[in-house]
PDB file of C-alpha atoms in Angstrom:
ATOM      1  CA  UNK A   6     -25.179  17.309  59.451  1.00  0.00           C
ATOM      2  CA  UNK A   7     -27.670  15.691  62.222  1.00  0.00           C
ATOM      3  CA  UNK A   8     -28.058  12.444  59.119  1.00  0.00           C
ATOM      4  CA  UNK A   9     -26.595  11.439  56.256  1.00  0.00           C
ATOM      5  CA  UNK A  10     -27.682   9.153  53.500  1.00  0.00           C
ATOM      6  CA  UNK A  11     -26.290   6.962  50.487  1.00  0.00           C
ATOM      7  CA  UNK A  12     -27.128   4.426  48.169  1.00  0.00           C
ATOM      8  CA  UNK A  13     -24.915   1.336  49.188  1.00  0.00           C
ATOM      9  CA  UNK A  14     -21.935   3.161  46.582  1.00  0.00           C
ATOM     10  CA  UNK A  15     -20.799   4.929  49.680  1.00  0.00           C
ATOM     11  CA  UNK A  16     -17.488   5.070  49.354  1.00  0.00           C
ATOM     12  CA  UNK A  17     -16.654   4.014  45.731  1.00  0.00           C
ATOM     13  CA  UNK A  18     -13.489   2.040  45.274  1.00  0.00           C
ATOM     14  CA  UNK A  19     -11.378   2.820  42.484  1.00  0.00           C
ATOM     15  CA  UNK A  20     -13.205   0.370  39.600  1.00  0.00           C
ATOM     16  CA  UNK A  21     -15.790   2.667  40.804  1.00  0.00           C
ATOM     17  CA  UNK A  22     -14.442   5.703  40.839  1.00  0.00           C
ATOM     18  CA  UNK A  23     -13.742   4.837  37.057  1.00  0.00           C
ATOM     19  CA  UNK A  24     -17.131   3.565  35.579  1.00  0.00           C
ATOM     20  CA  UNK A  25     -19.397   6.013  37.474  1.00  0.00           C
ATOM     21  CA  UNK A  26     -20.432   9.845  37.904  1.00  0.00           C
ATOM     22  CA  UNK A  27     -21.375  10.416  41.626  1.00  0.00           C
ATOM     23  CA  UNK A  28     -23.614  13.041  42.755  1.00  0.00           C
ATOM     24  CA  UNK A  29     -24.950  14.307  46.167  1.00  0.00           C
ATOM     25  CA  UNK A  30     -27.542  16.455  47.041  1.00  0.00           C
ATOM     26  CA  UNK A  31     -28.065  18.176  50.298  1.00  0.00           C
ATOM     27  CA  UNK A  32     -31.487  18.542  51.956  1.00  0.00           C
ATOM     28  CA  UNK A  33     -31.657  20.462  55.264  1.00  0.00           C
ATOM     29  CA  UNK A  34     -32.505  23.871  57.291  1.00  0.00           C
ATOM     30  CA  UNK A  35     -31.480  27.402  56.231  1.00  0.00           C
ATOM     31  CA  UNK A  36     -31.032  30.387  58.571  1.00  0.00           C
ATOM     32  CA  UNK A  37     -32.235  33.055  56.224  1.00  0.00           C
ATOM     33  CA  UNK A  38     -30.533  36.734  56.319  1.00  0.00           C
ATOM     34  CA  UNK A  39     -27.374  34.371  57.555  1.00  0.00           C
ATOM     35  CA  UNK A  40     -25.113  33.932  54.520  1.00  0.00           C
ATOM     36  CA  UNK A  41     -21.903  33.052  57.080  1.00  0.00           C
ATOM     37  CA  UNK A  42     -24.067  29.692  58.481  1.00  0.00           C
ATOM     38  CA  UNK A  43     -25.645  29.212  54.821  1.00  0.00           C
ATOM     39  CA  UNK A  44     -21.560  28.571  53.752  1.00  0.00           C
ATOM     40  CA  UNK A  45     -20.477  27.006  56.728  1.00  0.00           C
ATOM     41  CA  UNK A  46     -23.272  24.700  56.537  1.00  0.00           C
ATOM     42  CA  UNK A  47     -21.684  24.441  52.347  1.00  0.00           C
ATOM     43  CA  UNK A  48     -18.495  23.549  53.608  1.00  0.00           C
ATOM     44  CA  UNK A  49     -19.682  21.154  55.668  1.00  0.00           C
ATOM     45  CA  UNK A  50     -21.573  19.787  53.104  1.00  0.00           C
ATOM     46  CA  UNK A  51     -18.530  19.410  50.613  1.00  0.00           C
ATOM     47  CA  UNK A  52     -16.117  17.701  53.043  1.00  0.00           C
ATOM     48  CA  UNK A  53     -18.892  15.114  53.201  1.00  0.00           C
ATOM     49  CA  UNK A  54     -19.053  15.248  50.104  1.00  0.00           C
ATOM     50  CA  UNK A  55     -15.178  15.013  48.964  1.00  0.00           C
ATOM     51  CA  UNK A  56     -14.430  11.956  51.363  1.00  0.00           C
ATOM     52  CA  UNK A  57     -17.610   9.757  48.685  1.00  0.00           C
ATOM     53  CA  UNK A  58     -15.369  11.470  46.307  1.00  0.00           C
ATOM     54  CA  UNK A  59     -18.583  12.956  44.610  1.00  0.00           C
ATOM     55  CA  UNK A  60     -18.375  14.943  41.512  1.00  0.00           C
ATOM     56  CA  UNK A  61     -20.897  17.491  42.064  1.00  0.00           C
ATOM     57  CA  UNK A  62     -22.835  18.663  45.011  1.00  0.00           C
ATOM     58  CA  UNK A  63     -26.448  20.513  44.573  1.00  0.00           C
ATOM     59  CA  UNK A  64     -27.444  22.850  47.040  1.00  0.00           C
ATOM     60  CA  UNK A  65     -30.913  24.472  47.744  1.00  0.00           C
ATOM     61  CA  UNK A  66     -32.271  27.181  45.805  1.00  0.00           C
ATOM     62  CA  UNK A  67     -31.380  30.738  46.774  1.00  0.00           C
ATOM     63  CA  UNK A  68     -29.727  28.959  49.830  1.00  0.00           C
ATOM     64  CA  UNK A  69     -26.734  31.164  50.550  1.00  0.00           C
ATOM     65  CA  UNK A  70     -29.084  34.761  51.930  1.00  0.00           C
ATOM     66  CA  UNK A  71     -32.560  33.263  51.597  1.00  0.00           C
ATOM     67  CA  UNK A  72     -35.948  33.109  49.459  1.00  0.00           C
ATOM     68  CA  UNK A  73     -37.941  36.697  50.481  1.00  0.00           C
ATOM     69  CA  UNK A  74     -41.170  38.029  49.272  1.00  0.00           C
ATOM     70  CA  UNK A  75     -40.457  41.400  49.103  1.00  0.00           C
ATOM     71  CA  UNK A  76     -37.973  43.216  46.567  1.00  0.00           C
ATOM     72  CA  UNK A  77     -36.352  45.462  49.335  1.00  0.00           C
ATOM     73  CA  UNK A  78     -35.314  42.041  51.382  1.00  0.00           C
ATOM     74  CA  UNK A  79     -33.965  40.515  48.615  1.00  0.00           C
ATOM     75  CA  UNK A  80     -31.973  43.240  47.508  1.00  0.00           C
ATOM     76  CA  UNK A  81     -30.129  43.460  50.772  1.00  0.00           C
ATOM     77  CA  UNK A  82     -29.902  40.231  51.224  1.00  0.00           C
ATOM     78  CA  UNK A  83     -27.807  39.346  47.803  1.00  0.00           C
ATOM     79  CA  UNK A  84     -24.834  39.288  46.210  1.00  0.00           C
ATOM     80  CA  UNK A  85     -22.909  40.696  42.942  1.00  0.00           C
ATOM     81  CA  UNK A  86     -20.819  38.144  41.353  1.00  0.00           C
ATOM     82  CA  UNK A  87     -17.798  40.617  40.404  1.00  0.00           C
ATOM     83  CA  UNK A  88     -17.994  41.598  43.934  1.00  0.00           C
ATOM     84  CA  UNK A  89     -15.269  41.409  46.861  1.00  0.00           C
ATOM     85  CA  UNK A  90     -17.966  40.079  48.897  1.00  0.00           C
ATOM     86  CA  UNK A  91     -18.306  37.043  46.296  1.00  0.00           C
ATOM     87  CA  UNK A  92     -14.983  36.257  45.588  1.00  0.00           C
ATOM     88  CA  UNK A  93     -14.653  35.428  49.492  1.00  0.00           C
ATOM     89  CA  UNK A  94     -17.048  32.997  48.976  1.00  0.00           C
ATOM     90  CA  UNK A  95     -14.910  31.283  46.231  1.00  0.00           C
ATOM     91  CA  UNK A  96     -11.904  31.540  48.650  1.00  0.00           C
ATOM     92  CA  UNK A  97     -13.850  29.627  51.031  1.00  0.00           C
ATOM     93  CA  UNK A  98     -14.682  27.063  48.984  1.00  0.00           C
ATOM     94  CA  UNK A  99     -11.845  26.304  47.045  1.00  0.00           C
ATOM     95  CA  UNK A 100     -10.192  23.723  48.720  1.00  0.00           C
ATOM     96  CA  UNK A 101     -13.497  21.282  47.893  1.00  0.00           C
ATOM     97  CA  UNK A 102     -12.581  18.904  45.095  1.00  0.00           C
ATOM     98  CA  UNK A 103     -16.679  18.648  44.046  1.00  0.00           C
ATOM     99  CA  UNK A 104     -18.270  21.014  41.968  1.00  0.00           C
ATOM    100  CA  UNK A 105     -20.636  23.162  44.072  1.00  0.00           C
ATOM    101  CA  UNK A 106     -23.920  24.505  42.665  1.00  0.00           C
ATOM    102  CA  UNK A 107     -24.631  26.631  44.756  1.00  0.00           C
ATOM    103  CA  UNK A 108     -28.122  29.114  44.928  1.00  0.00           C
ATOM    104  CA  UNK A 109     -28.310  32.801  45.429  1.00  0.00           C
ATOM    105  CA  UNK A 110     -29.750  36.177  44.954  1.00  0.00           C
ATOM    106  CA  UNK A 111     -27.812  37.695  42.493  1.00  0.00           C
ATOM    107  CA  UNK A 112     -27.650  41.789  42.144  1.00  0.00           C
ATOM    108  CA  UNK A 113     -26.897  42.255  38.695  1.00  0.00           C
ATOM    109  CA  UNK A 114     -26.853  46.081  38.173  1.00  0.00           C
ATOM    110  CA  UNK A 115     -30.282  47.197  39.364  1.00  0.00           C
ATOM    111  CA  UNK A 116     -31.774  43.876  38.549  1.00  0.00           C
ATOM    112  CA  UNK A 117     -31.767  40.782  40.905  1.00  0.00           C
ATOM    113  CA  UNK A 118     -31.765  37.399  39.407  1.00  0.00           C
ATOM    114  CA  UNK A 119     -32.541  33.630  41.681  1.00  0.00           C
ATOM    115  CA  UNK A 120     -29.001  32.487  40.292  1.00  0.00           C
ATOM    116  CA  UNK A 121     -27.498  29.338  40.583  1.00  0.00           C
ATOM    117  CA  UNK A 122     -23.612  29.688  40.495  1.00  0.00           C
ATOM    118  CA  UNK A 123     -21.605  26.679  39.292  1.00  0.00           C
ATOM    119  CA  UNK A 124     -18.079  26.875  41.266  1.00  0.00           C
ATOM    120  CA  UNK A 125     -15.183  24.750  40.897  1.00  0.00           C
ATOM    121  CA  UNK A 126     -11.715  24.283  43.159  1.00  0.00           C
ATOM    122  CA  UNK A 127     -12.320  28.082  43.897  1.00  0.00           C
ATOM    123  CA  UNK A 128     -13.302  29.248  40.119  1.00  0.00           C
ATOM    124  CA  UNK A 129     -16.679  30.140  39.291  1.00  0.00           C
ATOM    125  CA  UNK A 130     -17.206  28.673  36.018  1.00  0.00           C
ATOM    126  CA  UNK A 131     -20.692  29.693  34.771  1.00  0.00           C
ATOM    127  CA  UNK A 132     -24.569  30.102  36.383  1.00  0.00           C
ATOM    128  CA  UNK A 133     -27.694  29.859  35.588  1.00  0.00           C
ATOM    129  CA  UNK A 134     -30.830  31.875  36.364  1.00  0.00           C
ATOM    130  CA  UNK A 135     -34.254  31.103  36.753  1.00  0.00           C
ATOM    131  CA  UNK A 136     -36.379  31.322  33.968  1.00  0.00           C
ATOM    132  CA  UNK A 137     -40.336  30.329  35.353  1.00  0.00           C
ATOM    133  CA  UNK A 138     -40.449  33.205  38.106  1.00  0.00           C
ATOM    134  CA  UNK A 139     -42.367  32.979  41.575  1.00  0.00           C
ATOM    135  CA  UNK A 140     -41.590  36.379  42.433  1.00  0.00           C
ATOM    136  CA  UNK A 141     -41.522  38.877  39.495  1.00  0.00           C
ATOM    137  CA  UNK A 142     -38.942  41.535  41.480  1.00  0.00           C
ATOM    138  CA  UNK A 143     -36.614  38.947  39.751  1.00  0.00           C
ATOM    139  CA  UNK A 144     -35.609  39.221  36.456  1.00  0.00           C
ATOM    140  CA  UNK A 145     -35.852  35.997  34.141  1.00  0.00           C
ATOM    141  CA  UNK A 146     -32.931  34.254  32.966  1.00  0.00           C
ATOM    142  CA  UNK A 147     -33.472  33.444  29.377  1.00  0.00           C
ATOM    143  CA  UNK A 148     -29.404  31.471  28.872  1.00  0.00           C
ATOM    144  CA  UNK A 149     -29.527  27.449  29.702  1.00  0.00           C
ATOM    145  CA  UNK A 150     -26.297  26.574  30.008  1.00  0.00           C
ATOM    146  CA  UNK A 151     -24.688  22.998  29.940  1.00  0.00           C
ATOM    147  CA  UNK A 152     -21.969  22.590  31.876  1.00  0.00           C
ATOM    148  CA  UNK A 153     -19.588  19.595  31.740  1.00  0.00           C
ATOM    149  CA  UNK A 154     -17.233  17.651  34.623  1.00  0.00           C
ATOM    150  CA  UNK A 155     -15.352  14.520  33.454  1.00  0.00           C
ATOM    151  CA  UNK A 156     -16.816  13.722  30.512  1.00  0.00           C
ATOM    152  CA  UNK A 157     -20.324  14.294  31.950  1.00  0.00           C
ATOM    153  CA  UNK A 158     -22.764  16.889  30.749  1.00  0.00           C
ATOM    154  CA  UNK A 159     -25.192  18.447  32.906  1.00  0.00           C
ATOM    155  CA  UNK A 160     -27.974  21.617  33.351  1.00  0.00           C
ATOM    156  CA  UNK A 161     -29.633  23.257  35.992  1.00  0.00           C
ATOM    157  CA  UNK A 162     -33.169  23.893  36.398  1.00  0.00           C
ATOM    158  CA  UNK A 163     -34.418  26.036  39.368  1.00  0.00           C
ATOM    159  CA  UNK A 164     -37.610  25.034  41.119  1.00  0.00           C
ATOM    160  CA  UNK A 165     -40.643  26.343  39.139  1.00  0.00           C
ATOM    161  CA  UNK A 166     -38.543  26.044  36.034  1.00  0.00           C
ATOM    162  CA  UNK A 167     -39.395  21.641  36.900  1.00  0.00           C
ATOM    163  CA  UNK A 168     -43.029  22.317  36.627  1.00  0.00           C
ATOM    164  CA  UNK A 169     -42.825  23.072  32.687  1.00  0.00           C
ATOM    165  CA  UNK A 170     -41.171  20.795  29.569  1.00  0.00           C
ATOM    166  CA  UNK A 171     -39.386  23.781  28.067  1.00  0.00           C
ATOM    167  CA  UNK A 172     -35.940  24.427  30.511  1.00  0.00           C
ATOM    168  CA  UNK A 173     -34.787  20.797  30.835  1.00  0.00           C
ATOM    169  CA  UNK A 174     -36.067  19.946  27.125  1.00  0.00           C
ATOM    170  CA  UNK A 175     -33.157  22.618  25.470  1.00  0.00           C
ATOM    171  CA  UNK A 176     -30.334  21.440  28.217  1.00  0.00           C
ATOM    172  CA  UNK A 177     -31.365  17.770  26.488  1.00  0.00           C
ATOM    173  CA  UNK A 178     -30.921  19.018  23.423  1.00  0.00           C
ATOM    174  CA  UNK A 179     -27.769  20.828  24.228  1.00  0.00           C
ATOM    175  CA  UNK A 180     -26.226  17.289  25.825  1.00  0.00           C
ATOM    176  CA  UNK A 181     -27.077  17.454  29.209  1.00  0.00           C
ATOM    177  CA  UNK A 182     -27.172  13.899  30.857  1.00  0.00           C
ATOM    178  CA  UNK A 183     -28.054  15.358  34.210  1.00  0.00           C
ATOM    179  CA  UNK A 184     -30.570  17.794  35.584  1.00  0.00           C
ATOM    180  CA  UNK A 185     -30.222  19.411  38.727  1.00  0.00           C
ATOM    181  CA  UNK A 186     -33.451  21.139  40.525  1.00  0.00           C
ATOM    182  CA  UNK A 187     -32.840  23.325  43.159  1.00  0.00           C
ATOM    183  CA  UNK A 188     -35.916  23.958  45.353  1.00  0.00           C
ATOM    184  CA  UNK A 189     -37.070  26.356  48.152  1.00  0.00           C
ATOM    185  CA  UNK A 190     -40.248  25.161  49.147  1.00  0.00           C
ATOM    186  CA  UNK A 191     -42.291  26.364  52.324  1.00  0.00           C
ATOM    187  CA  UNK A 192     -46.441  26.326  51.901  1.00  0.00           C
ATOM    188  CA  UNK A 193     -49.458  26.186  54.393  1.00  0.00           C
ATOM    189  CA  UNK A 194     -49.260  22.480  55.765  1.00  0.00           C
ATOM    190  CA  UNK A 195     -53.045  21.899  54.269  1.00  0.00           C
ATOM    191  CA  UNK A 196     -51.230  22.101  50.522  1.00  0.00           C
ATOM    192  CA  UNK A 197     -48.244  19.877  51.878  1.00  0.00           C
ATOM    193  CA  UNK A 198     -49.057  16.876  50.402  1.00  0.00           C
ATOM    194  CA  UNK A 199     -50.945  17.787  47.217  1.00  0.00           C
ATOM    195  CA  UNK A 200     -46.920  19.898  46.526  1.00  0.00           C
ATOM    196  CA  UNK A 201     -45.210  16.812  47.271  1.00  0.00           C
ATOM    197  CA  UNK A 202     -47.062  14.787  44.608  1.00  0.00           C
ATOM    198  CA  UNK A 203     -47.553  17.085  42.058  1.00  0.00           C
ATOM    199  CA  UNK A 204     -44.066  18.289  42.274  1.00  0.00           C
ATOM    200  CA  UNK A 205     -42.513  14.532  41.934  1.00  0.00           C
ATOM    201  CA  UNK A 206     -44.576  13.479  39.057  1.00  0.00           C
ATOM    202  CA  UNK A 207     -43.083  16.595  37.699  1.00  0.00           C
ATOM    203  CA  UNK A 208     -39.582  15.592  38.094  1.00  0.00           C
ATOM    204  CA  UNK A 209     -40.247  12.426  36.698  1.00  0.00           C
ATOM    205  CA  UNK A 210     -42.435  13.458  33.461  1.00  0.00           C
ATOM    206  CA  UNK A 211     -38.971  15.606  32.842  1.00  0.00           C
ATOM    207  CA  UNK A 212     -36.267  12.528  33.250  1.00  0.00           C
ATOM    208  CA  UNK A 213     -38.733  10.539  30.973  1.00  0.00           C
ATOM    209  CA  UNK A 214     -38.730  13.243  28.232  1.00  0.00           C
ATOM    210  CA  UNK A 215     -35.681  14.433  28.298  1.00  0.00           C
ATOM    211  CA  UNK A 216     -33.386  10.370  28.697  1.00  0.00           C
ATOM    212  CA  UNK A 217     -31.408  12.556  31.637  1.00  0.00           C
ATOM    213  CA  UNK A 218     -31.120  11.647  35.383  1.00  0.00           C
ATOM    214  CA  UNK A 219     -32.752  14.028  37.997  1.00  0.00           C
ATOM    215  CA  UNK A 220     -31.078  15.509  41.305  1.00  0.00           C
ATOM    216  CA  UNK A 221     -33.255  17.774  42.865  1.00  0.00           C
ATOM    217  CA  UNK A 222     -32.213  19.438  45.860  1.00  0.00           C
ATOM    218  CA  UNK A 223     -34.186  21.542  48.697  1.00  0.00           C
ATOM    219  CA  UNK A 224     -34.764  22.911  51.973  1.00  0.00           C
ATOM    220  CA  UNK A 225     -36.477  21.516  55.459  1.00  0.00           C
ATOM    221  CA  UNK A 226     -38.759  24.822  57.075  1.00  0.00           C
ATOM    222  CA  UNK A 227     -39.820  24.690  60.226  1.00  0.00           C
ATOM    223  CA  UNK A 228     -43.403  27.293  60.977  1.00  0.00           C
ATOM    224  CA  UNK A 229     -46.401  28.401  60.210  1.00  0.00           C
ATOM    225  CA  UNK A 230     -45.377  27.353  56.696  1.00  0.00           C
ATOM    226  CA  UNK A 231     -43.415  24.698  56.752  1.00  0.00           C
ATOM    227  CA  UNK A 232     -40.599  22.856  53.962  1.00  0.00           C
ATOM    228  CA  UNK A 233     -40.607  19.208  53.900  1.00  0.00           C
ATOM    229  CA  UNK A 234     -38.072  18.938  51.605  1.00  0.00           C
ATOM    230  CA  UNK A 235     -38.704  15.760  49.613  1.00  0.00           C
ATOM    231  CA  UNK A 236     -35.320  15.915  47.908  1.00  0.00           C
ATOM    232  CA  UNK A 237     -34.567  12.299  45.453  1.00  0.00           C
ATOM    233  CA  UNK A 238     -32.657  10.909  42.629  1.00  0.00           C
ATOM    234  CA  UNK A 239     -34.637   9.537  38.946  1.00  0.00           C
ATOM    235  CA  UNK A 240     -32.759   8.051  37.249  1.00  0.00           C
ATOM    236  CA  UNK A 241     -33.775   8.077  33.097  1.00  0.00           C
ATOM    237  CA  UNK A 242     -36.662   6.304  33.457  1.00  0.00           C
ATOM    238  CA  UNK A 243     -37.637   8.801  36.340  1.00  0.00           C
ATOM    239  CA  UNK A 244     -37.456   5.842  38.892  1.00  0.00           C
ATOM    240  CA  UNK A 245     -36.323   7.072  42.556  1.00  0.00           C
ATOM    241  CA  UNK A 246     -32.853   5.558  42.571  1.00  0.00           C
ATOM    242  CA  UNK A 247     -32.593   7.775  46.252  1.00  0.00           C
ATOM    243  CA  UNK A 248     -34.646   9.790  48.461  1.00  0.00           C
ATOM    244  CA  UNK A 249     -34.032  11.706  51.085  1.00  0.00           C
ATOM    245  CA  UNK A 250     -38.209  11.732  52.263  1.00  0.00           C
ATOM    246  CA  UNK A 251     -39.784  14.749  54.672  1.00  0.00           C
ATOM    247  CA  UNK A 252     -38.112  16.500  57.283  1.00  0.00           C
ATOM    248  CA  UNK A 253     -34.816  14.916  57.666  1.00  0.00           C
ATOM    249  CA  UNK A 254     -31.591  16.897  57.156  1.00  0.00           C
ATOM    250  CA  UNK A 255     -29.886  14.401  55.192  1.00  0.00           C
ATOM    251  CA  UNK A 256     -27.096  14.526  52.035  1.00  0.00           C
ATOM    252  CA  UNK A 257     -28.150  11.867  48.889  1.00  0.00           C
ATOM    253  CA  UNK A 258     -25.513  10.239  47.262  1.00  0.00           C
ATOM    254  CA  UNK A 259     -25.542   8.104  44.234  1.00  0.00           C
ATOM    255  CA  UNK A 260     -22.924   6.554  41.962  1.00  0.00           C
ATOM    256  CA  UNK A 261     -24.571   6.919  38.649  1.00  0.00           C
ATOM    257  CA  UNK A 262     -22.662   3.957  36.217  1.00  0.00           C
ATOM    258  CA  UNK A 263     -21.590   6.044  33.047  1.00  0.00           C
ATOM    259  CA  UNK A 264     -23.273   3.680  31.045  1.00  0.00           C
ATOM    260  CA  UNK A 265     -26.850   4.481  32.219  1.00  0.00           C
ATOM    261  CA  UNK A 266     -26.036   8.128  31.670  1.00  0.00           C
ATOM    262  CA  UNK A 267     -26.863   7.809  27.590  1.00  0.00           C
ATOM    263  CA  UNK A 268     -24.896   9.750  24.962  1.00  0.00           C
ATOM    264  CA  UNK A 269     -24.786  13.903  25.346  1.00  0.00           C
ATOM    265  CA  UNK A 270     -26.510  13.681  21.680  1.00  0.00           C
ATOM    266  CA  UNK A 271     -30.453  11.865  21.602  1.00  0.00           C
ATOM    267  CA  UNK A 272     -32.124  10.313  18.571  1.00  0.00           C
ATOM    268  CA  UNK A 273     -34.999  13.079  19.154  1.00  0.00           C
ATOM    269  CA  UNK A 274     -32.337  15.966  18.235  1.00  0.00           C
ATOM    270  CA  UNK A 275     -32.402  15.188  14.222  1.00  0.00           C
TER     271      UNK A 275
END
C-alpha cells in the first residue's frame, strides 16, 4: 500500500474490540488479466487489515481478473468456484483472521456471473452476484444473501445494483445492518465528476432507507478513462463517517459502535 487511512479507532483496544464492528475497505489500482498481483495485493490488504483487528475487508468489484467489455475476455479471464484453481485462492488466504469479500468473474457452467465471494479463515462461506447488469454477457443474480460475523448482519450490493432501492431494500428486510458496494468504475474524465456525485447521493439515499451503514469499495484507473475511486463510509443517516477521496490508494477503516448498528429486524418490516 503507497497510503493508508483510519478514523482515529486505529488500533482498537480491547473495550473496543468489545463494543464495536470494524470494517475496512480498500481503494487502489488493479492490473487486469493479473489475478497473482490482484491476490497479492489481497493479502496485503488483509495483514493490514488483521493488525486493526477488522472484521471484514471489502474489495473492488470483479477485482481478482478484471472488469472486460467483451464476453470472450471475460470468460478467460474467470474463475469456477468448485475449481482447483479457486480453492488455491482460499489456501492463500486462509491464514487472514477478517472476512474477505472479495470480487470476481465467476464461470458458472456456460454462464459467467460478476460474483462477489464471501471467504472466511480459508472457507468460502456464500456469494453474491450482481443483479443490475452493465454488461449483459453476465448473467443476473436474482439470491441476496445476508451474511452474519459476530453478531453482525450484513449484504452485498455490487456497483450498479447502488443506483436502484430494490437490492439493499430486501438485505434490510432480511437483517442486514451493513451494506457493502463494490465498484469498478473507469469513464471519460468529462463525466468524472457528474459519476462522483450522482453515485454518492446514491449511496446515501440507500443508508437512509434502508437504517444500515454503507462501505463501498472501488478501484483507482489510470488512462484514457480513468477511476477515481471515491471509496467512503455512511453511516445510517448516510453521513460520511470516512472517505478515502480521488486517486489515492488508500485502505478505510472504521470502528462502527454496535449500538449505532440498529437491530437486524426494522419497524418498516411489519
Amino acid at each position: 500500500m503507497t497510503a493508508t487511512r483510519s478514523d482515529k479507532a486505529d488500533r482498537p483496544g480491547k473495550g473496543t474490540r468489545e463494543t464495536t464492528f470494524r470494517v475496512a475497505s480498500f481503494q487502489g489500482p488493479i492490473e487486469e488479466r493479473n489475478p497473482e498481483a490482484s491476490l497479492e495485493r489481497t493479502c496485503e490488504a488483509l495483514r493490514w487489515a488483521d493488525e486493526r483487528d477488522a472484521h471484514v475487508l471489502c474489495m473492488p468489484e470483479t477485482y481478482l481478473q478484471g472488469y472486460f467489455s467483451t464476453r470472450e475476455e471475460a470468460w478467460e479471464h474467470s474463475i469456477d468456484l468448485e475449481s482447483s484453481e479457486f480453492a488455491e485462492v482460499c489456501e492463500r488466504v486462509s491464514r487472514f483472521k477478517a472476512t474477505l469479500l472479495l470480487g470476481l468473474n465467476e464461470r458458472r457452467g456456460k454462464d459467467l456471473y460478476n460474483t462477489v465471494v464471501v471467504i472466511e479463515r480459508g472457507r468460502l462461506i456464500g456469494k453474491y452476484s450482481k443483479n443490475y447488469l452493465v454488461y449483459k454477457y453476465f448473467k443476473r443474480g436474482l439470491d441476496f444473501p445476508v451474511f452474519e460475523r459476530d453478531g453482525v448482519k450484513f449484504g452485498i450490493i455490487i456497483c450498479k445494483d447502488s443506483s436502484f432501492m430494490e437490492p439493499a431494500r430486501i438485505l434490510a428486510m432480511r437483517g442486514a445492518q451493513i451494506i457493502f458496494s463494490p465498484h469498478f468504475n473507469r469513464m471519460p474524465p468529462e463525466n468524472v465528476d457528474h459519476h462522483v456525485r450522482r453515485v454518492r447521493n446514491h449511496h446515501m439515499a440507500r443508508a437512509i432507507e434502508t437504517g444500515c451503514w454503507v462501505v463501498r469499495s472501488n478501484v483507482i484507473w489510470h488512462g484514457e478513462k480513468v477511476g477515481v475511486g471515491d471509496s467512503f463510509i455512511l453511516n445510517e443517516l448516510g453521513e460520511t463517517v470516512c472517505s478515502a477521496g480521488l486517486l489515492t490508494e488508500t485502505i478505510l477503516f472504521h470502528a462502527i459502535p454496535r449500538a449505532a448498528l440498529g437491530p437486524s429486524a426494522r419497524f418498516w418490516q411489519e
